Amino acid sequence: MTARAAVEAFLDRLDVLDDEAIFVHLHEPAVLRRLADEIDARPAAEVPLRGLTFAAKGNIDVEGLVTTAGCPSFASRPETSATVVARLTAAGAVPVGTTNLDQFATGLVGTRSPYGTPRNPHDARLVPGGSSSGSAVAVARGLVDFALGTDTAGSGRVPAAFCGIVGLKPTVGRLPCTGVVPAVRSADVVSVFARTVALATQVADLAAGPDGVDAFARTDSPRPSRAPGPWRVGVVTDEWLTAKGAAAGTVAHYVAATSALVAAGAETVVVDLDALLDAGDLLYGGAFVAERTAAVGEFLADATDGDSTVASIIAGGGRFSAVDLVRARERVADVRLATVELFADVDAFVLPTIPRSVTVDEIADDPVGPNTELGRFTTFANLVDLCGLTLPVAGEPGVHDPTASVTLYGQAWAESTLAALAPALAGELLPDPGDDRIELVVAGAHLRGQPLEGQLFGLGATWCRTTRTAPTYRMWALPGGPPHKPALVHDPAGAAIEVDVWSLDAAALGTFLTMIPAPLALGTVELEDGSTRTGFVAEGRAVDGATEITDFGGWRAYVA
C-alpha cells in the first residue's frame, strides 16, 4: 500500500469515528497528504514502513501539533518531533496525530484526563487502561497500524491488556526520550502498541538507538550465552497469584498460558518474585515519586486545570528527602542483582498483566485504590531493568477479557527472546534454542527493519541483538540498488560499526551463502567485546566507485 492510500483510509475511518476522546490533536488532511506524497516519492528501500499510519501519545512531541501531556494549560508547540517520531516518519510511517492519556502519564486507568475517557473498545463499562489510553484504543479499533505510548509503571502494558492488543515495553534507554515530557526520567520508556508482535518489534528496532541528546539513552549490552537446552520460562504458583490479589479468572487464564508454553516445548521453573514486587511498590509509594515532582510539580502547583488525583500524587513527592531517595535506589540495586541471578536459571518469566478488570464506575468511586491494584504486576520492571512483551491469550470465544493477557519479562536487551517465545502462547512450537545454531553478523540491508531481513526470516533465522564491531572497520555505500547495500572492510585504523547478530542453523547458512553477490562475502567479523562471528565482509575491490560512510557509525544512521 502507498502512504497516500493509507492516509485516505485513515481519513475515511475518522469520518465515522464515534469517540472524540481518543485523539487530542490531529494533522489537517492536507498535511497528511503532503507527508504521504513525500514518502511515496522516496525509494522503497528507504521507507520500510510505507503504507502504515501511527499515532503518538499526547506527551510525545509531533512537529506541527500541540503537546499537552493531558493538561491544556501545559500546551506547547514543538519545533521538531520527538526523536522516535522523526525516525519512524523517516522510515515511511505517517504520524496522524496525538492521543489522549492520563494527565502527565500518571495513572493506569485512562480516566484522568480533561479530554474525556476513551471508550474501552470491547466493553464500555471497563476502563481502557492507562496512561496510554488513546494510543491503545486507536490500535485496537484499527484506526492506525501502530501507536506510541510511554511506560514507566505499566502505562503501555496495562492498556494493551484492556484493549486486547500487543504492547512492547522496551529496555529502559533503548528508545531515546528526547521530545517526551518526563514522568520519572530515569525509568521512562517509549512503548509500542500494535496488533502483531512482528510489527511492534520492527517499529521498536527502527526507533531505537541513542540520539546524542537524551542522556539516559543507551546502546545494546552483550549478554552471556545461554546454556544449551530447551527454553526455560519462570512461572509462579496459583497460590502466589491469589495471595497477590489475582482474580480467579486471571489465575485460570495464566494457567492456560503457561500450559501452552509447556505444550510448545518450553520448560517451566517456579520462581520467587516477591522482591521484584516489593521494589515496584517504591515507584509510587516511595521516594521515586520525587522525580515526578521534579518534572512537573512546580507547574501543577499553580495550574487550574490539573487533575486533582494526579496533582495530589505528584505533590506527594515533596515529602521525601534526598536520603530517602538514596535508600530507595540502594534497595532497587540489591533487587537488580538478585534479578540477574534469577535469569541464570530462566530465559524469561511470565506474569498476568493485570490482577483483575476494573470498571469506570469503580474508578469514579475510588480513583486511587483500583489504579494501584492494576500496577501490581508491572511497576517493578523499569526499576530493575527488564523489558516486557504483553500479549492477549485465548479466552472465551467471542468475549474479550482483559485478564486474558500475560506479559513476558526478560533481561535488558532481551526483546528478541520475548518475541521468540511469543508464538508459543498461540499454540505454535518453539524453535530449538540450542547451541547448534550459528550466529551471523549483518551490517546493511539484512539489519532488522531493512529491506532484506525477510531473507533471514525465510531461512528460519532468529534476531539476537544489536551491537557494534571492534573499532577496526570502515563502511562504504555501494553504487546501485535498490536494495542499496554497504561494504564492511577491515581496517586497523577504522571505527566501530553498528551491526545486528542473527542466529540460524548450519544448513540455512549454507543456503544463505549462495544468495550473496560479489564483491560481498562471508568472513570473520570481530565484535566490540572481542569475540568473533561469521559475518558480512567485502573484497577490497568493493570500494571502487563507492562512497565512504564510516563516520555515520552504521547503515541505519546513514539511511536515516
XYZ file of C-alpha atoms in Angstrom:
560
model
C 0.000 0.000 0.000
C 1.184 3.522 -0.707
C 1.410 6.107 2.039
C -1.256 8.170 0.257
C -3.665 5.210 0.206
C -3.024 4.610 3.916
C -3.793 8.246 4.706
C -7.020 8.200 2.696
C -8.104 5.034 4.510
C -7.389 6.702 7.858
C -9.406 9.779 6.909
C -12.325 7.549 5.888
C -12.231 5.845 9.303
C -12.011 9.217 11.002
C -15.178 10.408 9.257
C -17.253 7.761 11.047
C -15.392 7.739 14.369
C -17.814 7.852 17.299
C -15.351 8.518 20.143
C -13.953 12.047 20.455
C -11.770 11.136 23.453
C -9.237 9.007 21.555
C -7.260 11.784 19.856
C -6.248 15.130 21.324
C -4.871 16.732 18.160
C -4.853 15.616 14.520
C -2.983 16.819 11.472
C -5.109 18.523 8.846
C -5.886 16.266 5.853
C -3.755 18.464 3.593
C -0.742 17.960 5.888
C -1.239 14.193 5.971
C -1.492 14.035 2.192
C 1.661 16.113 1.785
C 3.583 13.836 4.179
C 2.288 10.773 2.340
C 3.262 12.101 -1.073
C 6.772 12.866 0.164
C 7.114 9.293 1.430
C 5.748 7.786 -1.785
C 8.340 9.727 -3.800
C 11.228 8.013 -1.997
C 12.863 4.687 -2.957
C 11.163 1.686 -1.370
C 14.367 0.585 0.358
C 14.416 3.814 2.377
C 10.841 3.553 3.692
C 10.225 0.074 5.168
C 7.120 1.365 6.997
C 5.488 2.892 3.930
C 1.757 2.209 3.875
C 1.414 2.439 7.674
C -0.076 5.172 9.857
C 0.632 5.777 13.530
C -0.300 7.994 16.434
C 1.771 9.272 19.356
C 0.706 9.679 22.962
C -0.007 13.291 23.884
C 3.190 13.635 25.929
C 5.341 12.917 22.841
C 6.205 15.800 20.511
C 4.897 15.704 16.940
C 6.032 18.554 14.711
C 3.106 20.787 13.759
C 0.893 19.679 16.660
C 0.487 20.828 20.248
C 1.933 18.737 23.087
C -0.312 18.871 26.160
C 0.606 15.829 28.305
C -3.135 15.774 29.048
C -3.172 19.284 30.542
C -4.403 22.162 28.290
C -2.552 24.895 30.158
C 0.731 22.979 29.775
C 0.413 23.064 25.972
C 3.394 23.902 23.792
C 4.033 23.655 20.061
C 7.379 21.933 19.437
C 9.541 22.983 16.515
C 10.602 19.386 15.871
C 9.204 15.920 16.512
C 10.482 13.665 19.266
C 13.395 11.550 18.058
C 11.293 8.375 17.919
C 8.552 10.090 15.885
C 11.098 11.584 13.489
C 12.793 8.225 12.963
C 9.542 6.387 12.275
C 8.383 9.121 9.909
C 11.714 8.883 8.093
C 11.092 5.128 7.819
C 7.865 5.818 5.932
C 5.081 5.772 8.535
C 2.693 8.747 8.624
C 2.040 10.308 12.073
C -1.644 11.241 12.080
C -1.907 12.903 15.480
C -1.567 12.741 19.245
C -3.677 10.665 21.608
C -5.337 11.044 24.986
C -3.692 9.975 28.231
C -3.885 10.084 31.985
C -2.608 13.568 32.740
C 1.185 13.756 32.870
C 1.267 9.975 32.312
C 0.261 9.469 35.931
C -2.234 6.622 36.131
C -3.056 3.170 34.836
C -6.753 3.662 34.179
C -7.144 6.179 31.321
C -9.783 8.273 33.106
C -7.606 11.094 34.465
C -7.896 13.443 31.506
C -9.768 16.701 30.858
C -10.219 15.456 27.276
C -12.512 12.656 28.423
C -12.077 8.899 28.710
C -11.576 6.856 25.522
C -14.128 4.056 25.447
C -12.835 0.571 26.002
C -13.199 -0.961 22.510
C -14.625 -4.215 23.860
C -16.721 -3.250 26.889
C -17.691 0.353 27.624
C -18.145 -0.480 31.307
C -14.416 -1.111 31.681
C -11.614 1.429 31.770
C -9.428 1.498 28.647
C -6.284 1.276 30.759
C -3.692 3.992 31.015
C -1.875 6.118 30.974
C -1.512 5.496 27.214
C -5.262 5.084 26.779
C -5.814 6.820 23.439
C -2.902 5.080 21.727
C -4.069 1.619 22.786
C -7.695 2.254 21.770
C -6.620 3.707 18.399
C -4.748 0.495 17.579
C -7.435 -1.825 18.956
C -10.099 -0.105 16.847
C -7.973 -0.282 13.698
C -7.702 3.483 13.350
C -3.914 3.308 12.976
C -1.467 0.483 12.339
C 0.609 1.158 15.433
C 0.918 3.775 18.138
C 3.495 5.082 20.576
C 2.895 5.290 24.287
C 5.081 5.650 27.316
C 5.504 3.054 30.029
C 7.087 3.942 33.344
C 4.927 1.894 35.713
C 2.803 -0.121 33.289
C 1.278 2.604 31.137
C 1.892 0.585 27.972
C 1.268 -2.909 29.272
C -1.965 -2.241 31.187
C -3.877 -0.570 28.304
C -2.613 -3.319 25.973
C -4.332 -5.818 28.264
C -7.605 -3.872 28.460
C -7.661 -3.362 24.699
C -6.582 -6.877 23.731
C -3.503 -5.937 21.694
C 0.287 -6.348 21.757
C 2.263 -3.953 23.925
C 6.066 -3.845 23.765
C 7.852 -2.179 26.663
C 11.456 -1.926 25.516
C 14.553 -1.837 27.667
C 14.977 1.456 29.525
C 17.038 3.763 27.317
C 16.750 1.663 24.149
C 14.439 4.228 22.530
C 15.549 7.806 23.264
C 13.091 10.001 25.153
C 14.127 13.283 23.537
C 10.889 15.193 22.949
C 8.949 13.228 25.578
C 7.534 15.011 28.635
C 9.268 13.269 31.560
C 7.467 11.427 34.332
C 10.196 9.509 36.183
C 13.004 10.389 33.836
C 15.405 7.652 34.955
C 12.743 4.999 34.329
C 10.690 6.386 31.414
C 10.284 4.260 28.297
C 8.644 4.900 24.928
C 6.426 1.867 24.285
C 4.819 0.442 21.136
C 1.257 -0.784 20.543
C 0.440 -2.994 17.557
C -1.779 -5.906 16.626
C 1.176 -8.219 15.938
C 4.459 -8.927 17.684
C 6.322 -8.633 14.378
C 5.181 -5.067 13.747
C 5.768 -3.947 17.340
C 9.286 -5.363 17.181
C 10.047 -3.777 13.819
C 8.848 -0.362 14.985
C 10.975 -0.518 18.128
C 14.027 -1.564 16.118
C 13.635 1.364 13.740
C 13.170 3.868 16.570
C 15.998 2.555 18.769
C 19.456 3.912 19.435
C 20.970 6.926 21.210
C 20.431 10.296 19.562
C 23.200 12.233 21.275
C 20.655 14.321 23.184
C 18.918 12.038 25.696
C 21.428 11.469 28.493
C 19.537 8.339 29.606
C 19.649 6.619 26.193
C 21.820 3.502 25.991
C 23.356 1.119 23.468
C 22.921 -2.645 23.455
C 24.881 -4.542 26.091
C 26.106 -8.067 25.208
C 24.621 -10.834 27.334
C 26.266 -14.131 28.314
C 25.428 -17.048 26.039
C 22.665 -19.281 27.396
C 23.344 -22.907 28.256
C 22.155 -25.499 25.732
C 18.715 -26.991 26.186
C 15.038 -26.107 25.783
C 13.609 -22.689 26.538
C 13.150 -22.160 30.285
C 10.381 -19.841 31.461
C 9.844 -18.726 35.045
C 6.321 -19.094 36.416
C 4.560 -18.505 39.733
C 2.068 -20.693 41.551
C -1.701 -20.276 41.642
C -1.491 -19.702 45.378
C 1.060 -16.923 44.953
C -1.128 -15.148 42.406
C -4.190 -15.394 44.613
C -2.230 -14.011 47.569
C -1.190 -11.047 45.423
C -4.798 -10.190 44.578
C -5.303 -12.006 41.269
C -8.935 -12.870 40.500
C -9.941 -16.475 39.846
C -10.382 -15.770 36.131
C -6.918 -14.215 35.941
C -5.381 -17.309 37.500
C -7.253 -19.576 35.076
C -6.022 -17.627 32.055
C -2.482 -17.684 33.432
C -2.564 -21.452 33.895
C -3.748 -21.844 30.292
C -0.900 -19.611 29.070
C 1.801 -21.479 30.975
C 0.351 -24.788 29.784
C 0.643 -23.524 26.204
C 4.323 -22.778 26.784
C 4.918 -26.310 28.014
C 2.987 -27.791 25.087
C 5.175 -25.757 22.744
C 8.350 -27.295 24.167
C 9.380 -24.933 26.956
C 10.307 -25.959 30.464
C 8.734 -24.006 33.327
C 10.560 -23.165 36.527
C 8.779 -21.851 39.626
C 10.403 -18.553 40.636
C 10.128 -16.234 43.624
C 9.182 -12.707 42.560
C 8.379 -11.194 45.964
C 11.437 -8.946 45.932
C 10.526 -7.612 42.497
C 7.016 -6.658 43.566
C 8.345 -5.035 46.721
C 10.726 -2.936 44.609
C 7.828 -1.971 42.356
C 5.981 -0.508 45.338
C 8.725 2.125 45.575
C 7.790 3.684 42.235
C 4.596 5.276 43.567
C 4.829 4.513 47.283
C 8.391 5.636 47.814
C 10.907 8.336 47.043
C 10.898 7.782 43.279
C 7.743 9.922 43.174
C 10.120 12.835 43.768
C 11.205 12.514 40.119
C 7.619 13.239 39.029
C 7.604 16.211 41.387
C 10.851 17.459 39.864
C 9.417 17.109 36.345
C 6.072 18.917 36.655
C 5.375 19.529 40.336
C 6.093 23.235 40.201
C 3.799 23.687 37.212
C 0.958 21.674 38.756
C 1.130 23.634 41.994
C -0.215 26.695 40.135
C -2.261 25.018 37.394
C -6.030 25.471 37.467
C -6.768 22.538 35.134
C -4.702 19.849 36.822
C -6.428 16.572 37.615
C -6.873 16.519 41.397
C -5.723 12.902 41.768
C -2.666 13.456 39.590
C -1.789 16.702 41.370
C -2.056 15.009 44.750
C 0.222 12.130 43.722
C 2.870 14.370 42.184
C 2.825 16.846 45.071
C 3.457 13.913 47.422
C 6.995 13.582 46.145
C 7.922 16.676 48.111
C 7.717 14.837 51.413
C 10.761 12.692 50.628
C 14.332 13.685 51.444
C 17.494 13.121 49.431
C 18.389 10.413 51.928
C 15.072 8.682 51.217
C 15.850 8.622 47.516
C 19.369 7.291 48.097
C 17.992 4.466 50.238
C 15.332 3.639 47.635
C 17.986 3.435 44.916
C 20.146 1.198 47.106
C 17.178 -1.112 47.686
C 16.483 -1.300 43.968
C 20.170 -2.001 43.247
C 20.020 -5.005 45.578
C 16.944 -6.319 43.799
C 18.591 -5.798 40.406
C 21.455 -8.009 41.500
C 19.036 -10.716 42.627
C 17.225 -10.413 39.299
C 20.441 -11.145 37.405
C 20.717 -14.360 39.421
C 17.098 -15.194 38.549
C 17.939 -15.104 34.848
C 20.774 -17.550 35.358
C 18.008 -20.184 35.568
C 15.425 -18.906 33.065
C 15.318 -17.167 29.683
C 12.245 -15.160 30.690
C 9.404 -15.219 33.172
C 5.689 -14.673 32.652
C 3.005 -12.989 34.761
C -0.598 -11.918 34.274
C -0.541 -8.337 33.008
C -3.205 -7.183 35.472
C -4.673 -8.904 38.551
C -8.296 -8.115 37.663
C -10.563 -5.983 35.485
C -11.615 -2.525 36.679
C -14.743 -0.600 35.707
C -15.182 3.103 35.059
C -17.646 3.270 37.957
C -15.111 1.773 40.366
C -12.599 4.459 39.478
C -15.223 7.157 39.932
C -15.846 5.867 43.456
C -12.175 5.313 44.310
C -9.655 6.994 41.952
C -6.570 5.523 43.680
C -7.196 2.038 45.077
C -8.086 0.113 41.891
C -5.384 2.017 39.981
C -2.787 0.777 42.470
C -4.051 -2.776 42.067
C -3.618 -2.625 38.296
C 0.097 -1.957 38.676
C 0.760 -4.898 40.974
C 2.483 -6.938 38.268
C 4.016 -4.077 36.254
C 5.609 -1.351 38.392
C 8.854 -3.208 39.098
C 10.027 -3.716 35.510
C 11.814 -0.460 34.700
C 13.320 -0.079 38.150
C 15.090 -3.439 37.874
C 15.949 -3.022 34.161
C 13.680 -5.535 32.433
C 11.956 -5.458 29.053
C 8.404 -6.744 28.645
C 6.065 -8.002 25.926
C 2.323 -8.010 26.626
C 0.124 -10.403 24.671
C -3.541 -11.411 24.632
C -4.075 -15.131 25.263
C -7.025 -17.367 24.496
C -10.176 -16.695 26.491
C -13.829 -17.459 25.982
C -14.637 -17.375 22.230
C -16.130 -14.052 21.162
C -15.594 -12.430 24.559
C -12.696 -10.114 25.372
C -11.438 -10.377 28.928
C -8.588 -8.034 29.934
C -7.355 -10.664 32.389
C -6.696 -12.949 29.385
C -3.402 -11.114 28.910
C 0.070 -12.027 30.050
C 3.411 -10.269 29.952
C 6.698 -11.981 29.207
C 9.636 -10.344 31.007
C 13.299 -10.605 30.094
C 16.597 -9.002 30.984
C 17.557 -5.692 29.450
C 18.115 -6.061 25.674
C 16.300 -9.436 25.577
C 13.381 -8.262 23.422
C 14.291 -10.838 20.772
C 13.990 -13.634 23.336
C 10.484 -12.473 24.243
C 9.497 -12.277 20.575
C 10.804 -15.811 20.048
C 8.715 -17.122 22.958
C 5.544 -15.270 21.989
C 4.294 -17.737 19.323
C 4.072 -20.471 21.962
C 1.211 -18.600 23.609
C -0.712 -19.022 20.345
C -0.032 -22.745 20.273
C 2.998 -22.759 17.958
C 6.008 -24.974 18.622
C 9.097 -23.126 19.774
C 12.335 -23.266 17.761
C 15.215 -25.144 19.341
C 17.408 -22.550 21.105
C 20.327 -24.989 21.414
C 23.938 -24.178 20.679
C 23.995 -25.962 17.290
C 22.915 -22.722 15.628
C 25.419 -20.263 14.198
C 25.455 -16.551 14.917
C 25.677 -14.372 11.814
C 26.697 -10.689 11.804
C 24.998 -8.399 9.280
C 25.653 -4.715 8.685
C 23.377 -3.471 5.908
C 20.228 -4.491 4.072
C 19.750 -7.552 6.327
C 19.545 -5.463 9.517
C 16.255 -5.522 11.361
C 13.834 -3.160 9.620
C 15.860 -3.118 6.405
C 14.619 -4.464 3.050
C 16.350 -7.873 3.049
C 15.662 -9.017 6.616
C 12.880 -11.152 5.123
C 15.536 -13.386 3.534
C 16.756 -14.314 7.008
C 13.273 -14.815 8.428
C 12.558 -17.086 5.461
C 15.546 -19.252 6.422
C 14.300 -19.618 9.999
C 16.802 -17.139 11.429
C 16.184 -15.511 14.801
C 17.311 -11.958 15.564
C 19.556 -11.932 18.658
C 20.781 -8.412 19.338
C 22.162 -5.144 18.018
C 25.797 -4.447 18.878
C 28.966 -2.991 17.307
C 32.131 -4.286 15.706
C 35.580 -3.759 17.100
C 36.932 -0.303 16.083
C 38.753 -1.790 13.104
C 36.318 -1.428 10.207
C 35.299 1.044 7.537
C 31.946 1.130 5.793
C 31.223 2.104 2.199
C 27.914 2.653 0.395
C 27.992 0.616 -2.802
C 26.609 2.044 -6.048
C 23.422 0.561 -7.483
C 20.229 -0.694 -5.953
C 17.607 -0.958 -4.738
C 18.106 -2.563 -2.392
C 21.052 -0.365 -1.509
C 23.912 -2.142 0.248
C 27.081 -1.288 2.147
C 30.503 -2.932 2.220
C 32.238 -3.626 5.538
C 36.007 -3.602 5.080
C 38.572 -4.416 7.772
C 41.000 -1.578 8.530
C 43.104 -1.339 11.736
C 42.626 2.455 11.592
C 38.850 2.177 11.225
C 35.976 2.614 13.647
C 33.243 0.612 15.430
C 30.229 -0.054 13.181
C 26.692 -0.930 14.314
C 25.670 -4.474 13.348
C 22.923 -6.989 14.073
C 23.518 -10.569 15.171
C 21.164 -13.292 13.919
C 21.049 -16.999 14.734
C 20.414 -19.717 12.148
C 21.304 -23.357 11.627
C 24.210 -24.554 9.515
C 22.064 -25.711 6.597
C 20.337 -22.343 6.401
C 23.693 -20.569 6.499
C 24.831 -22.674 3.543
C 21.746 -21.667 1.603
C 22.266 -18.049 2.556
C 25.835 -18.151 1.244
C 24.537 -18.855 -2.259
C 22.423 -15.686 -2.121
C 25.334 -13.287 -1.531
C 26.558 -11.416 -4.645
C 30.192 -10.397 -5.147
C 32.031 -8.316 -4.056
C 30.317 -9.163 -0.751
C 31.223 -12.369 1.078
C 31.040 -14.126 4.422
C 34.119 -13.974 6.619
C 35.120 -13.395 10.227
C 33.939 -10.228 11.982
C 35.316 -9.109 15.343
C 32.782 -7.568 17.746
C 33.388 -4.845 20.314
C 33.551 -7.392 23.163
C 36.489 -9.118 21.444
C 34.525 -12.156 20.270
C 34.354 -13.167 16.608
C 31.421 -14.312 14.468
C 30.735 -15.260 10.885
C 29.537 -12.146 9.091
C 29.362 -9.954 6.032
C 32.660 -8.593 4.763
C 33.712 -7.246 1.390
C 36.574 -7.706 -1.024
C 38.962 -4.791 -1.415
C 37.612 -4.004 -4.888
C 34.240 -3.190 -3.320
C 35.358 0.357 -2.541
C 35.877 1.217 -6.210
C 33.203 3.770 -7.044
C 31.734 3.523 -3.522
C 31.165 6.323 -1.004
C 32.755 6.007 2.432
C 30.161 6.320 5.223
C 32.208 5.191 8.231
C 31.521 8.428 10.121
C 27.816 7.576 10.315
C 28.652 4.660 12.584
C 26.347 2.236 10.789
C 23.983 1.622 7.908
C 20.789 2.604 9.783
C 22.201 6.036 10.603
C 23.356 6.509 7.009
C 19.958 5.544 5.594
C 18.187 7.858 8.057
